[in-house]
Amino acid sequence: MSKLSRRTILNAATGGLCVAGLGALIPGRAATLANVDVVARSQQTSLGRAVRPFDRWTYDTGTTNSIIRGQFGETIQANFLNRLDAPTTVHWHGLRVSKGMDGVSGKFGSPLVQPGETFEYQVPLRDPGTHWYHSHHDSLNQIARGLYGLLIVENPQEPSLFEQVLVFDDWTVMGPGRGNYEINWTKLEPSLAWGHDGVKGRVLTINGTVNPRLELAFEGATRLRMLNAATGRVFRPSFENARAWVVAMDGYTCQPFELSEPLFFGPGQRLDVLLEPAGLGRTQLFLGENLFGKGTGFEFGLGLESSGALAETLPGFTPYAPAELQPELRASQRVTLDMSELYRDHPEGAGKVKGEWQDWDSLVNSHRYWLFNDVADNSLGPLFTGRVGETVEVDFVNNSATHHVMHFHGQHVKVKSSTSASHEIGNFRDSITFEAWPKATIAMKLDRPGLRPLHCHILGHQVSGMFTYYEVT
Ligand code: C2O
Ligand code: CU
């Protein structure tokens, strides 16, 4: 594309590091408009020596991790061009966009962008934080192939720190072992994996490489902006020789707390952590998974241990709490969303398709493995209908031994109560990771009109039963 925008150039120049001094934006001032070109295309890529070069699908914005940066209060106009051979869309995950801009086609109102076609997405940056954007068409396949990028909305009110972006992903490969792997897209086809943890790849990458170069501020705290871009893997990041404080979850600042126990960090979620070296040896990140061990280690470059710098920075992070999203104490509606495996001993059948009960074999043979309120064919909905400004509560029940990551489009929600120790109560989120069995109640104040998907972000689950929506009028 010849038309390189100012922002694309800026992004390319900074390579995703902290952009300081862009000028403070006073909330309420007339929004500015920034243009960015986003080209979906296939590009020969190498993940490092472990895997043979292959054609990765990517959003070309001229940066690693396809980073788009904007300022709180701006509106981004993303000039999207589809240079892939397949139709696609762009979904702005975590952003409160208007109807038609959300990147979900069909009745949800966004166009399916055909090969060679363009579309202009208007993305108002109403919420500062670490967000992302990704394909929402044939999502399992397209996201697994790499169609995603980070969208960082800067908050000029926050301390400006040295930043390290960490995008986690895994890749489906085959081959005898390290150095001899080849990408294997057939793993993305319908399989029993959908009925388990979803599709997981054997090769882990950070920022698109097996051997990432991770930097720490030479002095003082580093802000890590983490994204789990995998389609099925729940990570449990932890650190060694470091002090680590969580300052934002899914991009929304929370009351800072020390990361003493690894959190369940599900697909689609973001986590912002302030990090400072502590103790002897190199500071390391471990990418554990579920409950098994601390996982693969990644080293950071050297930083100076300086007790105190991190603590001084923390008060600069105050919980994000826009009045228009604050749920009322009493909800006007309360609904249940029961997440279940196919029933083994229900008298009428294993699950419903088009309103009719079906037996286990016919569901499994058609790759339907999950139930939302007994429904196996993604046809449940609307889960509820409400008006803008109304407070709705959803009682989630995980009737399965598997993780699920419930993601709300266009809405930030609060966990009100939960039987899981890993749910932070009271922070805004757009996705909640459930480990096996817990129940939780979330509350939300409906924000703007539209049909809004609510689905599991373990994408093999999304396509095999775990998709519904709600309607805001
Ligand atoms: Cu991040 Cu419906 O998706
Ligand atoms: Cu799930």
PDB file of C-alpha atoms in Angstrom, residues 126-223:
ATOM      1  CA  ARG A 126     -13.164   4.608  25.154  1.00  0.00           C
ATOM      2  CA  ASP A 127     -11.088   2.403  27.443  1.00  0.00           C
ATOM      3  CA  PRO A 128      -7.366   2.725  28.027  1.00  0.00           C
ATOM      4  CA  GLY A 129      -5.359  -0.447  28.275  1.00  0.00           C
ATOM      5  CA  THR A 130      -3.922  -3.446  26.501  1.00  0.00           C
ATOM      6  CA  HIS A 131      -6.460  -4.751  24.007  1.00  0.00           C
ATOM      7  CA  TRP A 132      -6.249  -6.663  20.765  1.00  0.00           C
ATOM      8  CA  TYR A 133      -7.915  -7.225  17.446  1.00  0.00           C
ATOM      9  CA  HIS A 134      -8.400 -10.446  15.537  1.00  0.00           C
ATOM     10  CA  SER A 135     -10.372 -12.146  12.818  1.00  0.00           C
ATOM     11  CA  HIS A 136     -13.895 -13.127  13.800  1.00  0.00           C
ATOM     12  CA  HIS A 137     -14.626 -15.200  10.747  1.00  0.00           C
ATOM     13  CA  ASP A 138     -13.645 -18.850  10.743  1.00  0.00           C
ATOM     14  CA  SER A 139     -11.895 -17.685  13.911  1.00  0.00           C
ATOM     15  CA  LEU A 140     -10.260 -20.900  15.041  1.00  0.00           C
ATOM     16  CA  ASN A 141      -8.526 -21.313  11.720  1.00  0.00           C
ATOM     17  CA  GLN A 142      -7.733 -17.658  11.024  1.00  0.00           C
ATOM     18  CA  ILE A 143      -6.488 -16.749  14.512  1.00  0.00           C
ATOM     19  CA  ALA A 144      -4.414 -19.920  14.714  1.00  0.00           C
ATOM     20  CA  ARG A 145      -2.764 -18.897  11.439  1.00  0.00           C
ATOM     21  CA  GLY A 146      -1.805 -15.569  12.961  1.00  0.00           C
ATOM     22  CA  LEU A 147      -4.546 -13.047  12.182  1.00  0.00           C
ATOM     23  CA  TYR A 148      -4.336 -10.873  15.248  1.00  0.00           C
ATOM     24  CA  GLY A 149      -2.561  -7.818  16.618  1.00  0.00           C
ATOM     25  CA  LEU A 150      -2.243  -5.748  19.767  1.00  0.00           C
ATOM     26  CA  LEU A 151      -4.200  -2.572  20.246  1.00  0.00           C
ATOM     27  CA  ILE A 152      -2.695  -0.438  22.969  1.00  0.00           C
ATOM     28  CA  VAL A 153      -4.721   2.476  24.248  1.00  0.00           C
ATOM     29  CA  GLU A 154      -2.485   4.780  26.223  1.00  0.00           C
ATOM     30  CA  ASN A 155      -3.634   6.551  29.303  1.00  0.00           C
ATOM     31  CA  PRO A 156      -1.674   9.789  29.725  1.00  0.00           C
ATOM     32  CA  GLN A 157      -2.637   9.815  33.386  1.00  0.00           C
ATOM     33  CA  GLU A 158      -0.605   6.691  34.105  1.00  0.00           C
ATOM     34  CA  PRO A 159       3.109   6.617  34.877  1.00  0.00           C
ATOM     35  CA  SER A 160       5.051   6.281  31.672  1.00  0.00           C
ATOM     36  CA  LEU A 161       7.302   3.250  32.028  1.00  0.00           C
ATOM     37  CA  PHE A 162       9.601   1.167  29.917  1.00  0.00           C
ATOM     38  CA  GLU A 163       7.374  -1.413  28.251  1.00  0.00           C
ATOM     39  CA  GLN A 164       7.820  -4.990  27.155  1.00  0.00           C
ATOM     40  CA  VAL A 165       5.037  -6.506  25.099  1.00  0.00           C
ATOM     41  CA  LEU A 166       4.540 -10.271  25.480  1.00  0.00           C
ATOM     42  CA  VAL A 167       2.220 -12.000  23.044  1.00  0.00           C
ATOM     43  CA  PHE A 168       1.887 -15.708  23.788  1.00  0.00           C
ATOM     44  CA  ASP A 169       0.885 -18.199  21.126  1.00  0.00           C
ATOM     45  CA  ASP A 170       1.264 -21.841  20.261  1.00  0.00           C
ATOM     46  CA  TRP A 171       1.569 -23.455  16.835  1.00  0.00           C
ATOM     47  CA  THR A 172       0.309 -26.760  15.570  1.00  0.00           C
ATOM     48  CA  VAL A 173       3.210 -28.669  14.104  1.00  0.00           C
ATOM     49  CA  MET A 174       4.234 -32.161  13.192  1.00  0.00           C
ATOM     50  CA  GLY A 175       7.626 -33.719  12.890  1.00  0.00           C
ATOM     51  CA  PRO A 176      10.129 -35.678  14.898  1.00  0.00           C
ATOM     52  CA  GLY A 177      11.177 -32.883  17.224  1.00  0.00           C
ATOM     53  CA  ARG A 178      13.026 -29.637  17.770  1.00  0.00           C
ATOM     54  CA  GLY A 179      14.502 -28.235  14.628  1.00  0.00           C
ATOM     55  CA  ASN A 180      12.459 -30.495  12.410  1.00  0.00           C
ATOM     56  CA  TYR A 181       8.952 -29.289  12.929  1.00  0.00           C
ATOM     57  CA  GLU A 182       6.643 -28.343  10.141  1.00  0.00           C
ATOM     58  CA  ILE A 183       3.455 -26.374  10.536  1.00  0.00           C
ATOM     59  CA  ASN A 184       0.425 -28.627  10.254  1.00  0.00           C
ATOM     60  CA  TRP A 185      -2.827 -26.807   9.628  1.00  0.00           C
ATOM     61  CA  THR A 186      -4.845 -30.029   9.422  1.00  0.00           C
ATOM     62  CA  LYS A 187      -4.816 -30.000  13.225  1.00  0.00           C
ATOM     63  CA  LEU A 188      -7.329 -27.169  12.971  1.00  0.00           C
ATOM     64  CA  GLU A 189      -9.926 -29.372  11.310  1.00  0.00           C
ATOM     65  CA  PRO A 190     -12.843 -30.746  13.325  1.00  0.00           C
ATOM     66  CA  SER A 191     -11.579 -33.248  15.845  1.00  0.00           C
ATOM     67  CA  LEU A 192     -12.062 -34.620  19.294  1.00  0.00           C
ATOM     68  CA  ALA A 193      -9.657 -31.925  20.524  1.00  0.00           C
ATOM     69  CA  TRP A 194     -12.635 -29.560  20.386  1.00  0.00           C
ATOM     70  CA  GLY A 195     -14.321 -31.741  22.960  1.00  0.00           C
ATOM     71  CA  HIS A 196     -11.314 -31.534  25.271  1.00  0.00           C
ATOM     72  CA  ASP A 197      -9.094 -28.515  25.856  1.00  0.00           C
ATOM     73  CA  GLY A 198      -9.367 -27.174  22.317  1.00  0.00           C
ATOM     74  CA  VAL A 199      -6.583 -27.153  19.757  1.00  0.00           C
ATOM     75  CA  LYS A 200      -3.135 -26.746  21.281  1.00  0.00           C
ATOM     76  CA  GLY A 201       0.124 -26.429  19.417  1.00  0.00           C
ATOM     77  CA  ARG A 202       3.400 -27.958  20.515  1.00  0.00           C
ATOM     78  CA  VAL A 203       5.571 -24.964  19.733  1.00  0.00           C
ATOM     79  CA  LEU A 204       5.265 -21.978  22.076  1.00  0.00           C
ATOM     80  CA  THR A 205       6.183 -18.504  20.930  1.00  0.00           C
ATOM     81  CA  ILE A 206       6.430 -15.082  22.489  1.00  0.00           C
ATOM     82  CA  ASN A 207       6.144 -12.196  20.031  1.00  0.00           C
ATOM     83  CA  GLY A 208       6.215 -14.674  17.170  1.00  0.00           C
ATOM     84  CA  THR A 209       9.464 -16.372  18.058  1.00  0.00           C
ATOM     85  CA  VAL A 210      10.678 -19.332  20.050  1.00  0.00           C
ATOM     86  CA  ASN A 211      13.682 -17.376  21.333  1.00  0.00           C
ATOM     87  CA  PRO A 212      12.298 -13.948  22.154  1.00  0.00           C
ATOM     88  CA  ARG A 213      14.509 -11.124  23.269  1.00  0.00           C
ATOM     89  CA  LEU A 214      12.913  -9.825  26.443  1.00  0.00           C
ATOM     90  CA  GLU A 215      14.052  -6.534  27.878  1.00  0.00           C
ATOM     91  CA  LEU A 216      13.812  -4.994  31.293  1.00  0.00           C
ATOM     92  CA  ALA A 217      14.201  -1.348  32.117  1.00  0.00           C
ATOM     93  CA  PHE A 218      17.797  -0.736  33.062  1.00  0.00           C
ATOM     94  CA  GLU A 219      16.512   0.877  36.216  1.00  0.00           C
ATOM     95  CA  GLY A 220      13.073   0.939  37.782  1.00  0.00           C
ATOM     96  CA  ALA A 221       9.924  -0.970  36.955  1.00  0.00           C
ATOM     97  CA  THR A 222       9.043  -2.435  33.568  1.00  0.00           C
ATOM     98  CA  ARG A 223       5.459  -2.620  32.397  1.00  0.00           C
TER      99      ARG A 223
END
